[in-house]
Coordinates of C-alpha atoms (C1' of nucleotides) in Angstrom, one line a residue:
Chain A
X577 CA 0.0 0.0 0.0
X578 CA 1.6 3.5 -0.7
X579 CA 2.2 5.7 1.9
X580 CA -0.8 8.5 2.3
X581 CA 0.5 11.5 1.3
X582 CA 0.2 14.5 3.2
X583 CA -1.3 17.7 2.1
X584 CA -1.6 20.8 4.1
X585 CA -4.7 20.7 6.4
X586 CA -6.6 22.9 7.9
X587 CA -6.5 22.8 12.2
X588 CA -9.2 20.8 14.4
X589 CA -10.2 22.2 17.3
X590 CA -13.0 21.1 19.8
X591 CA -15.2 23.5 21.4
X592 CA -17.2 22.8 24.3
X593 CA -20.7 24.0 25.3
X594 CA -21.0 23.3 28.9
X595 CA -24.0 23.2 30.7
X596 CA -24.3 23.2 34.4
X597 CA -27.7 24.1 36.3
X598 CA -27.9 25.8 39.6
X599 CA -30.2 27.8 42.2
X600 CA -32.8 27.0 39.4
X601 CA -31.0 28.3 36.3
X602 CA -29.4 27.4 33.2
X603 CA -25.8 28.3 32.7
X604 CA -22.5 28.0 30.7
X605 CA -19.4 27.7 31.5
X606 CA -17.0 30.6 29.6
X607 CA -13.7 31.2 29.5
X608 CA -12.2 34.6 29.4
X609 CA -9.2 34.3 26.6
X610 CA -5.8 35.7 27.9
X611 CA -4.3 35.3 24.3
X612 CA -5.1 36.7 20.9
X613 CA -7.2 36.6 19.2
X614 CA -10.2 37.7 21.0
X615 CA -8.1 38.8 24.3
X616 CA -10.2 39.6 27.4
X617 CA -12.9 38.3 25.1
X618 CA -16.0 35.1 26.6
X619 CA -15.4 32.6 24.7
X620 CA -16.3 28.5 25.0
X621 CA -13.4 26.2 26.3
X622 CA -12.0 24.7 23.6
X623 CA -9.0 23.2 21.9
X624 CA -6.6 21.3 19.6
X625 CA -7.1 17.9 18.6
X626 CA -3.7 15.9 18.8
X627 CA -2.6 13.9 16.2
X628 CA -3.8 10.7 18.5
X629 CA -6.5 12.0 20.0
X630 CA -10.4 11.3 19.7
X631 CA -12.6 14.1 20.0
X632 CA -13.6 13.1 23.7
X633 CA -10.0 12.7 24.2
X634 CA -9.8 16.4 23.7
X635 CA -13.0 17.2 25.3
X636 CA -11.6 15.5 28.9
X637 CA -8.7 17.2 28.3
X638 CA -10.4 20.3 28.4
X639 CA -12.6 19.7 30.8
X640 CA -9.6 18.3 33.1
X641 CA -7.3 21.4 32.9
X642 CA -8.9 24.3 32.0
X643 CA -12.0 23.3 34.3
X644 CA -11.2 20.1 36.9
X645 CA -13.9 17.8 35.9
X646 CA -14.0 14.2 34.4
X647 CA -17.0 12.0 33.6
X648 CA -19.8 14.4 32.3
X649 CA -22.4 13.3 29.8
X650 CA -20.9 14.4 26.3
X651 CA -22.2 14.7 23.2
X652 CA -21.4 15.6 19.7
X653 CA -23.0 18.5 18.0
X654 CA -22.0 20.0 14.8
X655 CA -19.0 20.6 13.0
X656 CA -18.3 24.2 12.0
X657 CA -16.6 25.1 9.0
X658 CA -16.8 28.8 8.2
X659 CA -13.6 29.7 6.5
X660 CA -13.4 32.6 8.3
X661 CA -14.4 31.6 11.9
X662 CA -10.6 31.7 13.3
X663 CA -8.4 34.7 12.2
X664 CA -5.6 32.7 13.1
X665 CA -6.3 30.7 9.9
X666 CA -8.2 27.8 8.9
X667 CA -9.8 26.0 11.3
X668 CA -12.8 23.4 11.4
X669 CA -14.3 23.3 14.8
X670 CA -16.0 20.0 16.0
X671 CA -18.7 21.0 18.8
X672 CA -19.7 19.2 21.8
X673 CA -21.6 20.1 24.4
X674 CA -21.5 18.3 28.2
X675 CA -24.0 18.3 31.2
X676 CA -22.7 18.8 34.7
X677 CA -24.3 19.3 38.2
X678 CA -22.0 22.3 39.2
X679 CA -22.7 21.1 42.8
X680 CA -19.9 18.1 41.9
X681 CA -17.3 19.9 40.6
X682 CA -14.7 22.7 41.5
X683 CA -14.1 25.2 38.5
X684 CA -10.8 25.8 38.8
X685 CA -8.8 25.6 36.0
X686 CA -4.8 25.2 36.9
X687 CA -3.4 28.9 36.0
X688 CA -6.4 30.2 34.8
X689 CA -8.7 29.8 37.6
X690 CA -10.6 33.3 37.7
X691 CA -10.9 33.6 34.7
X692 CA -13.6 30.5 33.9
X693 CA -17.2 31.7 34.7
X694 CA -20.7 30.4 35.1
X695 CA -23.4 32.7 32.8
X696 CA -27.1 32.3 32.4
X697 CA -27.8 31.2 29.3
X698 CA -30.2 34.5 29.4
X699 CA -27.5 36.8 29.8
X700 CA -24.7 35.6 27.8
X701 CA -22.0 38.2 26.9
X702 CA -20.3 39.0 23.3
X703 CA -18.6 35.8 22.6
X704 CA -15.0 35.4 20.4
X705 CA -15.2 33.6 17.0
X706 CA -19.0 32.1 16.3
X707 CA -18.7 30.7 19.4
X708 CA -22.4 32.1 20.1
X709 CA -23.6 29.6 16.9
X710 CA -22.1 27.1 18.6
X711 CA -23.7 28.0 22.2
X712 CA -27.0 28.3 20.1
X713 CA -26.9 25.1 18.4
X714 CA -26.1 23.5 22.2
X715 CA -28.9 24.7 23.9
X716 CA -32.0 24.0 20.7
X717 CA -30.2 20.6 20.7
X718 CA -30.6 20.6 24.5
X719 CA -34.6 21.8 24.6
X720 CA -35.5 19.2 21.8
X721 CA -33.6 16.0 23.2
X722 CA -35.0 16.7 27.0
X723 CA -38.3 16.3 25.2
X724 CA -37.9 12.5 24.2
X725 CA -34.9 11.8 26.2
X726 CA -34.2 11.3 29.8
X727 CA -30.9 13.9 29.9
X728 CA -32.1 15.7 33.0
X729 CA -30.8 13.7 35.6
X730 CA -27.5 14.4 34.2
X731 CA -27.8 17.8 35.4
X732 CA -29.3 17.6 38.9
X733 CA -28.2 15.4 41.9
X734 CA -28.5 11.7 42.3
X735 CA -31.3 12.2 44.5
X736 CA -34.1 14.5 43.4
X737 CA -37.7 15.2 43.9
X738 CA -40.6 15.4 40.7
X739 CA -41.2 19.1 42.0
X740 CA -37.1 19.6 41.3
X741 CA -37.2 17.6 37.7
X742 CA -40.4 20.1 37.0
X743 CA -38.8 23.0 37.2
X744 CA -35.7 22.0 35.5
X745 CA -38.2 21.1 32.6
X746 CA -39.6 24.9 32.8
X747 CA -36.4 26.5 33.2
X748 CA -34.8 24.8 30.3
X749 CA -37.9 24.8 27.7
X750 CA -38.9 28.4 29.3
X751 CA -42.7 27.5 29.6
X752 CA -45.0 26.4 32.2
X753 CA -45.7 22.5 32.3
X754 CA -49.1 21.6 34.2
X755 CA -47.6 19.9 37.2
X756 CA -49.6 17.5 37.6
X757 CA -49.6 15.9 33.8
X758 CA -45.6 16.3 33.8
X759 CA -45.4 14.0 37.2
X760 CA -48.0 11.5 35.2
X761 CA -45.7 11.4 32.0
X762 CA -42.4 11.0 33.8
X763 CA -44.1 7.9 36.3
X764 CA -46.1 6.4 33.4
X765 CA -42.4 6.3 31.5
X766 CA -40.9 4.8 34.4
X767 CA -38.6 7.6 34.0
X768 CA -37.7 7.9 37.7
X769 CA -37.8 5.3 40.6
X770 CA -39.3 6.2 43.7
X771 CA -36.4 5.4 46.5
X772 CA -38.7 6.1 49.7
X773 CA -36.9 8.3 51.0
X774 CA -38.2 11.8 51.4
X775 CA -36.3 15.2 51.5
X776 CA -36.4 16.2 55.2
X777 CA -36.3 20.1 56.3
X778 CA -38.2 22.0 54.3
X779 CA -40.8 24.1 54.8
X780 CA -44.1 22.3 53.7
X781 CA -44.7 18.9 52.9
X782 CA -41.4 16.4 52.5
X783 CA -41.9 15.4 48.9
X784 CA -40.2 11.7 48.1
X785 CA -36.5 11.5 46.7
X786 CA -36.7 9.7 43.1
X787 CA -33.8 8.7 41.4
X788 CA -32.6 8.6 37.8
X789 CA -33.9 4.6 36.3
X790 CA -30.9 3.6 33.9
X791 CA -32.9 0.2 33.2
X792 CA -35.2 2.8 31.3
X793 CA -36.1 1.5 27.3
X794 CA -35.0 4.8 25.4
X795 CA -37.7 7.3 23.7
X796 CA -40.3 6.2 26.3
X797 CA -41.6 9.6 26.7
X798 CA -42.6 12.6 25.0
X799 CA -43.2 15.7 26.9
X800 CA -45.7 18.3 25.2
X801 CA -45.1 21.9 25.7
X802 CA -47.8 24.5 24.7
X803 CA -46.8 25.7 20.7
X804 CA -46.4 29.9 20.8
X805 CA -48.0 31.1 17.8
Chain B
X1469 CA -2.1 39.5 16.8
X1470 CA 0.4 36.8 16.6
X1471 CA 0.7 34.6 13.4
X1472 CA -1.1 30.9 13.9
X1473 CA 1.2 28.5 14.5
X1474 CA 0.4 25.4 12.3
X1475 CA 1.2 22.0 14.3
X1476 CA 0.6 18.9 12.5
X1477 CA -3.4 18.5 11.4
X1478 CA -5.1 15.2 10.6
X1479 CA -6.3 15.2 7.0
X1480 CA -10.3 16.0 6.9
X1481 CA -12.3 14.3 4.5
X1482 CA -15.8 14.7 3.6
X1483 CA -17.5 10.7 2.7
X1484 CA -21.0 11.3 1.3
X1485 CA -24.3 8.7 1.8
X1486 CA -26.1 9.6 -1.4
X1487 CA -29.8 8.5 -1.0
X1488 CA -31.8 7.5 -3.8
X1489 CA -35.3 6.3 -4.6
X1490 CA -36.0 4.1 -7.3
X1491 CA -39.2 1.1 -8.2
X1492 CA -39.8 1.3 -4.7
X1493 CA -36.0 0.8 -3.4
X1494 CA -34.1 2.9 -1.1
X1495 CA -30.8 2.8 -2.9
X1496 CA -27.0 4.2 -1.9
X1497 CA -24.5 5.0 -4.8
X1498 CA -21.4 3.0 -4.3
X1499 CA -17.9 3.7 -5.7
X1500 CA -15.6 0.5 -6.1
X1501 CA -12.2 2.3 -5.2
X1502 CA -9.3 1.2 -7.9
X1503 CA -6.4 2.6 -5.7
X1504 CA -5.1 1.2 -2.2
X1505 CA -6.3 0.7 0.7
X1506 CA -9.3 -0.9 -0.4
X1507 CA -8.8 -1.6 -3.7
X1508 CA -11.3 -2.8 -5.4
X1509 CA -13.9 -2.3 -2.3
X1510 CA -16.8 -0.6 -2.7
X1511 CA -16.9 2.8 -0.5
X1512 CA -18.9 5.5 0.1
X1513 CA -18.2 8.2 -2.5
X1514 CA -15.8 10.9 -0.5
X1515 CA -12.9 13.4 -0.9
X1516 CA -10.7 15.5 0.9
X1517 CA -11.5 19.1 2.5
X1518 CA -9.4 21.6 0.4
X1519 CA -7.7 24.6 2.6
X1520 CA -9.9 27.3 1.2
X1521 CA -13.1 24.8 1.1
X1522 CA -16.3 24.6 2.8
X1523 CA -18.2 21.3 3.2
X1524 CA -20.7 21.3 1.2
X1525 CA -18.0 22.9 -1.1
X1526 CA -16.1 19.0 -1.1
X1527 CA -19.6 17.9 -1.5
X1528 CA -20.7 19.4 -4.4
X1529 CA -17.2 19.0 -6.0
X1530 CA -17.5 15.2 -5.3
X1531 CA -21.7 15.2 -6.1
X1532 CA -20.2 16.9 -9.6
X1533 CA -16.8 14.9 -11.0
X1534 CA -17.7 11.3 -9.1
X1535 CA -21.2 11.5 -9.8
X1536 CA -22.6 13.9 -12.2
X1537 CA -25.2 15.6 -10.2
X1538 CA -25.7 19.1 -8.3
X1539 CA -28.0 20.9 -6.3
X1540 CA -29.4 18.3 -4.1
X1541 CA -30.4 18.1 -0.1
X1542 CA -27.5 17.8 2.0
X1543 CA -27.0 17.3 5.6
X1544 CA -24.4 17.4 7.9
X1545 CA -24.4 13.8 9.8
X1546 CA -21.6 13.2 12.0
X1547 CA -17.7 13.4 12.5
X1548 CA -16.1 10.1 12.7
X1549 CA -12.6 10.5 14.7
X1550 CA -11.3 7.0 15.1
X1551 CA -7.7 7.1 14.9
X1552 CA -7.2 3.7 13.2
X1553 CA -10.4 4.5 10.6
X1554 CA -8.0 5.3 7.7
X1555 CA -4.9 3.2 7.2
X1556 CA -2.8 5.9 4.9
X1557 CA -2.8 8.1 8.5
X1558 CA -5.3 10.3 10.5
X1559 CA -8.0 11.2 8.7
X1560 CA -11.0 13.0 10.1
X1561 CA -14.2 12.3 8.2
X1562 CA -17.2 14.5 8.1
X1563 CA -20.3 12.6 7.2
X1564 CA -23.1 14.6 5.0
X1565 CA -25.9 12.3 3.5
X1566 CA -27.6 13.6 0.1
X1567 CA -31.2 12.6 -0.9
X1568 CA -31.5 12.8 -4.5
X1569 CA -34.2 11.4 -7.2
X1570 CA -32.2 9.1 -9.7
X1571 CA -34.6 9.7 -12.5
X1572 CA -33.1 13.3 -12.6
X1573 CA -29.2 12.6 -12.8
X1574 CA -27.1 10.6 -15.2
X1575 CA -24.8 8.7 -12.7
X1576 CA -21.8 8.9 -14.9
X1577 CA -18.4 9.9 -13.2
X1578 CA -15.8 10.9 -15.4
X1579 CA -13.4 8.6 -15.7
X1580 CA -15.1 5.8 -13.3
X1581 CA -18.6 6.0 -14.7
X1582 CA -18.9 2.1 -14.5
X1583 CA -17.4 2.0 -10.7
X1584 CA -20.5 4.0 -9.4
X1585 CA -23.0 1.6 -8.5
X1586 CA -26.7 2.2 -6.6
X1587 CA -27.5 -0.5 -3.8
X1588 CA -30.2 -1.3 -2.3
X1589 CA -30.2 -0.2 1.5
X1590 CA -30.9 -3.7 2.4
X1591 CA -28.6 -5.7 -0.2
X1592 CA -25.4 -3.7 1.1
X1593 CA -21.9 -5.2 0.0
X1594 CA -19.0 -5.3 2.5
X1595 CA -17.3 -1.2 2.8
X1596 CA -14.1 -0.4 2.8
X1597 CA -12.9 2.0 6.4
X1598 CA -15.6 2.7 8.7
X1599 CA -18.4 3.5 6.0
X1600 CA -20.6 0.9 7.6
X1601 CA -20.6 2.9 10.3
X1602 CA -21.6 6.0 8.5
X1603 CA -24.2 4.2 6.2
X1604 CA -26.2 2.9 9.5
X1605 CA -25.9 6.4 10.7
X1606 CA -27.3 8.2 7.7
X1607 CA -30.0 5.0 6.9
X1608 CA -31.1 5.9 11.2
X1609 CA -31.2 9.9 10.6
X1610 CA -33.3 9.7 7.7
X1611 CA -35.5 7.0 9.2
X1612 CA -35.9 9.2 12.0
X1613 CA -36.5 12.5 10.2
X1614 CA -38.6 11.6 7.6
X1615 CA -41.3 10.8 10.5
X1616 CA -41.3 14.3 11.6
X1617 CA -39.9 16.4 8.8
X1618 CA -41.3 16.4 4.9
X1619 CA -37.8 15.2 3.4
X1620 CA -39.9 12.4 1.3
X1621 CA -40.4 14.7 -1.8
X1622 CA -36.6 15.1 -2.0
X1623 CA -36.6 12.0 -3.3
X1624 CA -39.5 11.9 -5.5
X1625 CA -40.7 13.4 -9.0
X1626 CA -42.2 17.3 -8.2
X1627 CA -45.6 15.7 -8.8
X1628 CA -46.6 12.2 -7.2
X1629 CA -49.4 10.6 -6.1
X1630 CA -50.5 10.1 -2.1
X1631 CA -50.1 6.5 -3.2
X1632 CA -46.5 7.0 -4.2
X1633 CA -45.2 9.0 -1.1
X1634 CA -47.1 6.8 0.9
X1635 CA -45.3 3.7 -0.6
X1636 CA -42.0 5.8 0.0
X1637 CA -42.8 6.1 3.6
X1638 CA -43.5 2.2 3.9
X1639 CA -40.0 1.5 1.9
X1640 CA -38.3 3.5 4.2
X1641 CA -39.3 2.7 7.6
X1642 CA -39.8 -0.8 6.7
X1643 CA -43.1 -1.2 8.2
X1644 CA -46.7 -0.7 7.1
X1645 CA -48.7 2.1 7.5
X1646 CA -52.4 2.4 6.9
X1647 CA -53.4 4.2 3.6
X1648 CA -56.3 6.1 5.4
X1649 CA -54.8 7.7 8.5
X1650 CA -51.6 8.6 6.2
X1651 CA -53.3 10.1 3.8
X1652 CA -55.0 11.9 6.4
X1653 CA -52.2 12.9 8.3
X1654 CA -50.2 14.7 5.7
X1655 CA -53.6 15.7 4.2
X1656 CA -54.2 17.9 7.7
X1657 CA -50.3 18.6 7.9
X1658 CA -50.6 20.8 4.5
X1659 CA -47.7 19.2 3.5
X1660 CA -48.7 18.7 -0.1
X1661 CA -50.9 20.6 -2.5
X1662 CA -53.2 19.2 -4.8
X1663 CA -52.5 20.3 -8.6
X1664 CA -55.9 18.9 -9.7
X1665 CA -54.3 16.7 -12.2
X1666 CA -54.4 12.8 -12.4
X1667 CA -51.9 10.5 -13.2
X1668 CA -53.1 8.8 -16.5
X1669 CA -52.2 5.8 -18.2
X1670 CA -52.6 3.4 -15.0
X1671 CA -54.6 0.1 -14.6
X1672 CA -57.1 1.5 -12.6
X1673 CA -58.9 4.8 -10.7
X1674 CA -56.7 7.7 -12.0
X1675 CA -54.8 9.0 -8.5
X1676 CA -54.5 13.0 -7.9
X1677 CA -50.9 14.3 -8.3
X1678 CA -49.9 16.6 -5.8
X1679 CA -46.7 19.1 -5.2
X1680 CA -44.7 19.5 -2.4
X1681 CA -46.1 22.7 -0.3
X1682 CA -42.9 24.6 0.1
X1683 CA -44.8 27.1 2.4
X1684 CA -45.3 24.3 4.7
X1685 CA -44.3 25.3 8.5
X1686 CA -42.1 22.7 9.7
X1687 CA -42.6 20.1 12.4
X1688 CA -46.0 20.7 11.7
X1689 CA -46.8 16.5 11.6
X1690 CA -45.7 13.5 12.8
X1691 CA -46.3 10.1 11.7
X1692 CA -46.3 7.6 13.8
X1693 CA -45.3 3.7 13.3
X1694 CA -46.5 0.7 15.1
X1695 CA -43.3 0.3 17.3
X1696 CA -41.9 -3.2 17.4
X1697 CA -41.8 -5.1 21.0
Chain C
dG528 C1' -72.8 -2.8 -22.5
dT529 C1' -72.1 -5.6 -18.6
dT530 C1' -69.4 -7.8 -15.2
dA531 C1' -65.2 -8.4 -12.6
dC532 C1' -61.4 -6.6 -10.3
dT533 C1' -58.4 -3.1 -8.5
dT534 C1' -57.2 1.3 -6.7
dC535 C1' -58.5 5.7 -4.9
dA536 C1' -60.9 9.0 -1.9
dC537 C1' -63.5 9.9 1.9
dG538 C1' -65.9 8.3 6.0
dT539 C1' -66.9 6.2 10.8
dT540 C1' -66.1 4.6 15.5
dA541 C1' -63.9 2.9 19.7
dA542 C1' -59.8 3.4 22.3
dA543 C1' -56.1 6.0 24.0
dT544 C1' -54.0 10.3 25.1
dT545 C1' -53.9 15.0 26.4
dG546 C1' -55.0 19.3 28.7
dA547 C1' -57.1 21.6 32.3
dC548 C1' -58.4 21.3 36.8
dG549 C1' -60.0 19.6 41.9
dC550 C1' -58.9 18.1 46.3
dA551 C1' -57.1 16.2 50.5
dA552 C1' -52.9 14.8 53.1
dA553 C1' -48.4 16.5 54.9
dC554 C1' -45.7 19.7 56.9
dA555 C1' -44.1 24.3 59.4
dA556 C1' -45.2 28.4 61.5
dA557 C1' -48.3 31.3 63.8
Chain D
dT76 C1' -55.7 24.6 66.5
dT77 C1' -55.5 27.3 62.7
dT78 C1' -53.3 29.1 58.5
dG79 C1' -50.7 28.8 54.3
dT80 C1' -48.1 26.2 51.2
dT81 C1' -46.5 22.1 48.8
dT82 C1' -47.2 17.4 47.4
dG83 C1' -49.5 13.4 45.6
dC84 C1' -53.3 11.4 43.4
dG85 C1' -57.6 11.7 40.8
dT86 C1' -61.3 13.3 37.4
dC87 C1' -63.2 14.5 33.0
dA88 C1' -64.0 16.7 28.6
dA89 C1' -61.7 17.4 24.3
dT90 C1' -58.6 15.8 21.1
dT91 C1' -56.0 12.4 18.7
dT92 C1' -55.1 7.9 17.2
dA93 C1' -55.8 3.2 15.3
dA94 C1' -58.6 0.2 12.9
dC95 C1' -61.6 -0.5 9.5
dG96 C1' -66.0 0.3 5.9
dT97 C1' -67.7 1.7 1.5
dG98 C1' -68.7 3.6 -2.9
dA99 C1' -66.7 6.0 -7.0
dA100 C1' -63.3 5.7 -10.8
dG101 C1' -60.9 3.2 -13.8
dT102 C1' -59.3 -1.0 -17.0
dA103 C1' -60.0 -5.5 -18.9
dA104 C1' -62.6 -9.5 -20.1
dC105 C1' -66.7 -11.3 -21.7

DNA sequence: GTTACTTCACGTTAAATTGACGCAAACAAA
DNA sequence: TTTGTTTGCGTCAATTTAACGTGAAGTAAC
């Protein structure tokens, strides 16, 4: 066999959308860039693919030193292709976006520690390159798979309560859900298994602790949100 | 701003799953490669990004000098990474799948018009790298957005029957679907528009041809198949 | 022409699902 | 005990789905 010949090639880089969700909002994690191009500028963690690398090679990587976390749901989302995207010259970006419970990890991020933020997917700031397609494309992706696909667990604790998956739902789709039809679609899909155990200390009624059923036959479910017209 | 330093890149190539629909066959266009590695394999038709290039830029240059054709539905699939999935070296492949109606291109492809070859989707030969892989990917995407998304007509003459799209729905999904409650559905949906005029020349009842409503708001039906247990 | 046979177009109906609520038990605080 | 809130379970009308019936439109055979 003859020896693949190698022509010049543009750069791969992997950009993550990371979502984490917190005091009962949606956010992103941003870096601030130190370099140029784009200095002092939000943009999403991201970086080179290495000759040997996979994409979720880079995409621990990433998440390992620029934000000290390991084992997150990732998932691949587009690849971007816009000659111009990167000033520095021509590079395809492959995008992936992960979902954390910040409550498990640290963001620290070995030199750069201060300078990696948490933002409300409502108040996102200017972002460097077209990182803010990317970010867009992560969160539709996001709203349409929590429809017919049991992601939310990945982004709230092991233990947690129908009241606490229900507002996730509304939070993330931005819409009201009737309560009580959401609890009936998320039972009826044997979504969720009721552990017995309740949450103690608060204020009104302990509501029981459910946890995430990983037994669960995919595309089970199908939550309904009201069409705007 | 500093000059981009250029590391070593993996190659990027774009492999192409080229739909087509023909006496009620789902069919993918094959090339049998006549260089190493896989010589004399049958691949999926493919070429290599060009610096200044876009995507669908590689597509439509391989669409054009493999296979003759042009302007036809493309989407991006997937980016398949595995290090070992080209034996010349790294080679990054962006999967696109095209959905094309045969009866409107020559296949013909320069100088390997008789190594371009339609398949049916369920008579597949072996492929050469990972292009199983990609096939089943493409073959899942459109059997999962044709059920929610009016993608059938791509693949059809501009006028057809209810009778023929239906039969394209069956061929696709593998399954039956009743007549009625199709008809019906994408009746209600708008998704097609009745020209008035009747297919002649057939055995019996002359059918109504209709036209692909281009107005259509999306996601606006969803057909639904008996699922298997 | 009449009959036979097939496809096409349009209905009907029961079952299942959805959307919009009601209500009482559980809890803390007053 | 009373008050206010959340939680868990239920009801019911409206809508949607799944399954199937029937007659009109066409060709071919007699």
């Amino acid at each position: 066999m003859k020896t693949f010949h190698e022509y010049k090639n543009p750069s791969l880089a992997v950009d993550l959308v990371v979502f984490g969700y917190h005091n009962n909002t949606l956010s992103v994690l941003l870096l601030n860039r130190k370099e140029e191009p784009f200095k002092d500028c939000w943009t999403l963690p991201g970086g080179f693919l290495q000759m040997e690398e996979t994409f979720l090679g880079t995409c621990s990587r990433i998440l390992q030193t620029k934000l000290g976390m390991d084992e997150v749901f990732l998932e691949q989302l587009y690849s971007f292709d816009a000659p111009d995207r990167d000033p520095r010259g021509r590079v395809i970006a492959v995008g992936y976006y992960a979902l954390i419970n910040p409550a498990k990890f640290q963001v620290v991020g070995g030199s750069m520690a201060n300078d990696v933020q948490w933002f409300n997917v409502r108040k996102m700031p200017v972002l460097g390159f077209d990182h803010k397609q990317i970010f867009r494309q992560a969160h539709e992706r996001l709203k349409s798979k929590i429809l017919y696909y049991p992601v939310g667990f990945e982004l709230l604790d092991d233990l947690f309560t129908l009241t606490e998956l229900h507002e996730l739902y509304e939070c993330i789709l931005q819409t009201t859900i009737d309560r009580r039809n959401f609890r009936r679609k998320i039972l009826d899909a044997e979504y969720v298994i009721n552990t017995g155990m309740k949450r103690e200390g608060l204020k009104n009624r302990h509501p029981e602790l459910y946890k995430f059923n990983k037994q669960l036959k995919k595309n089970n479910f199908q939550i309904n949100v009201p069409t705007v017209s």
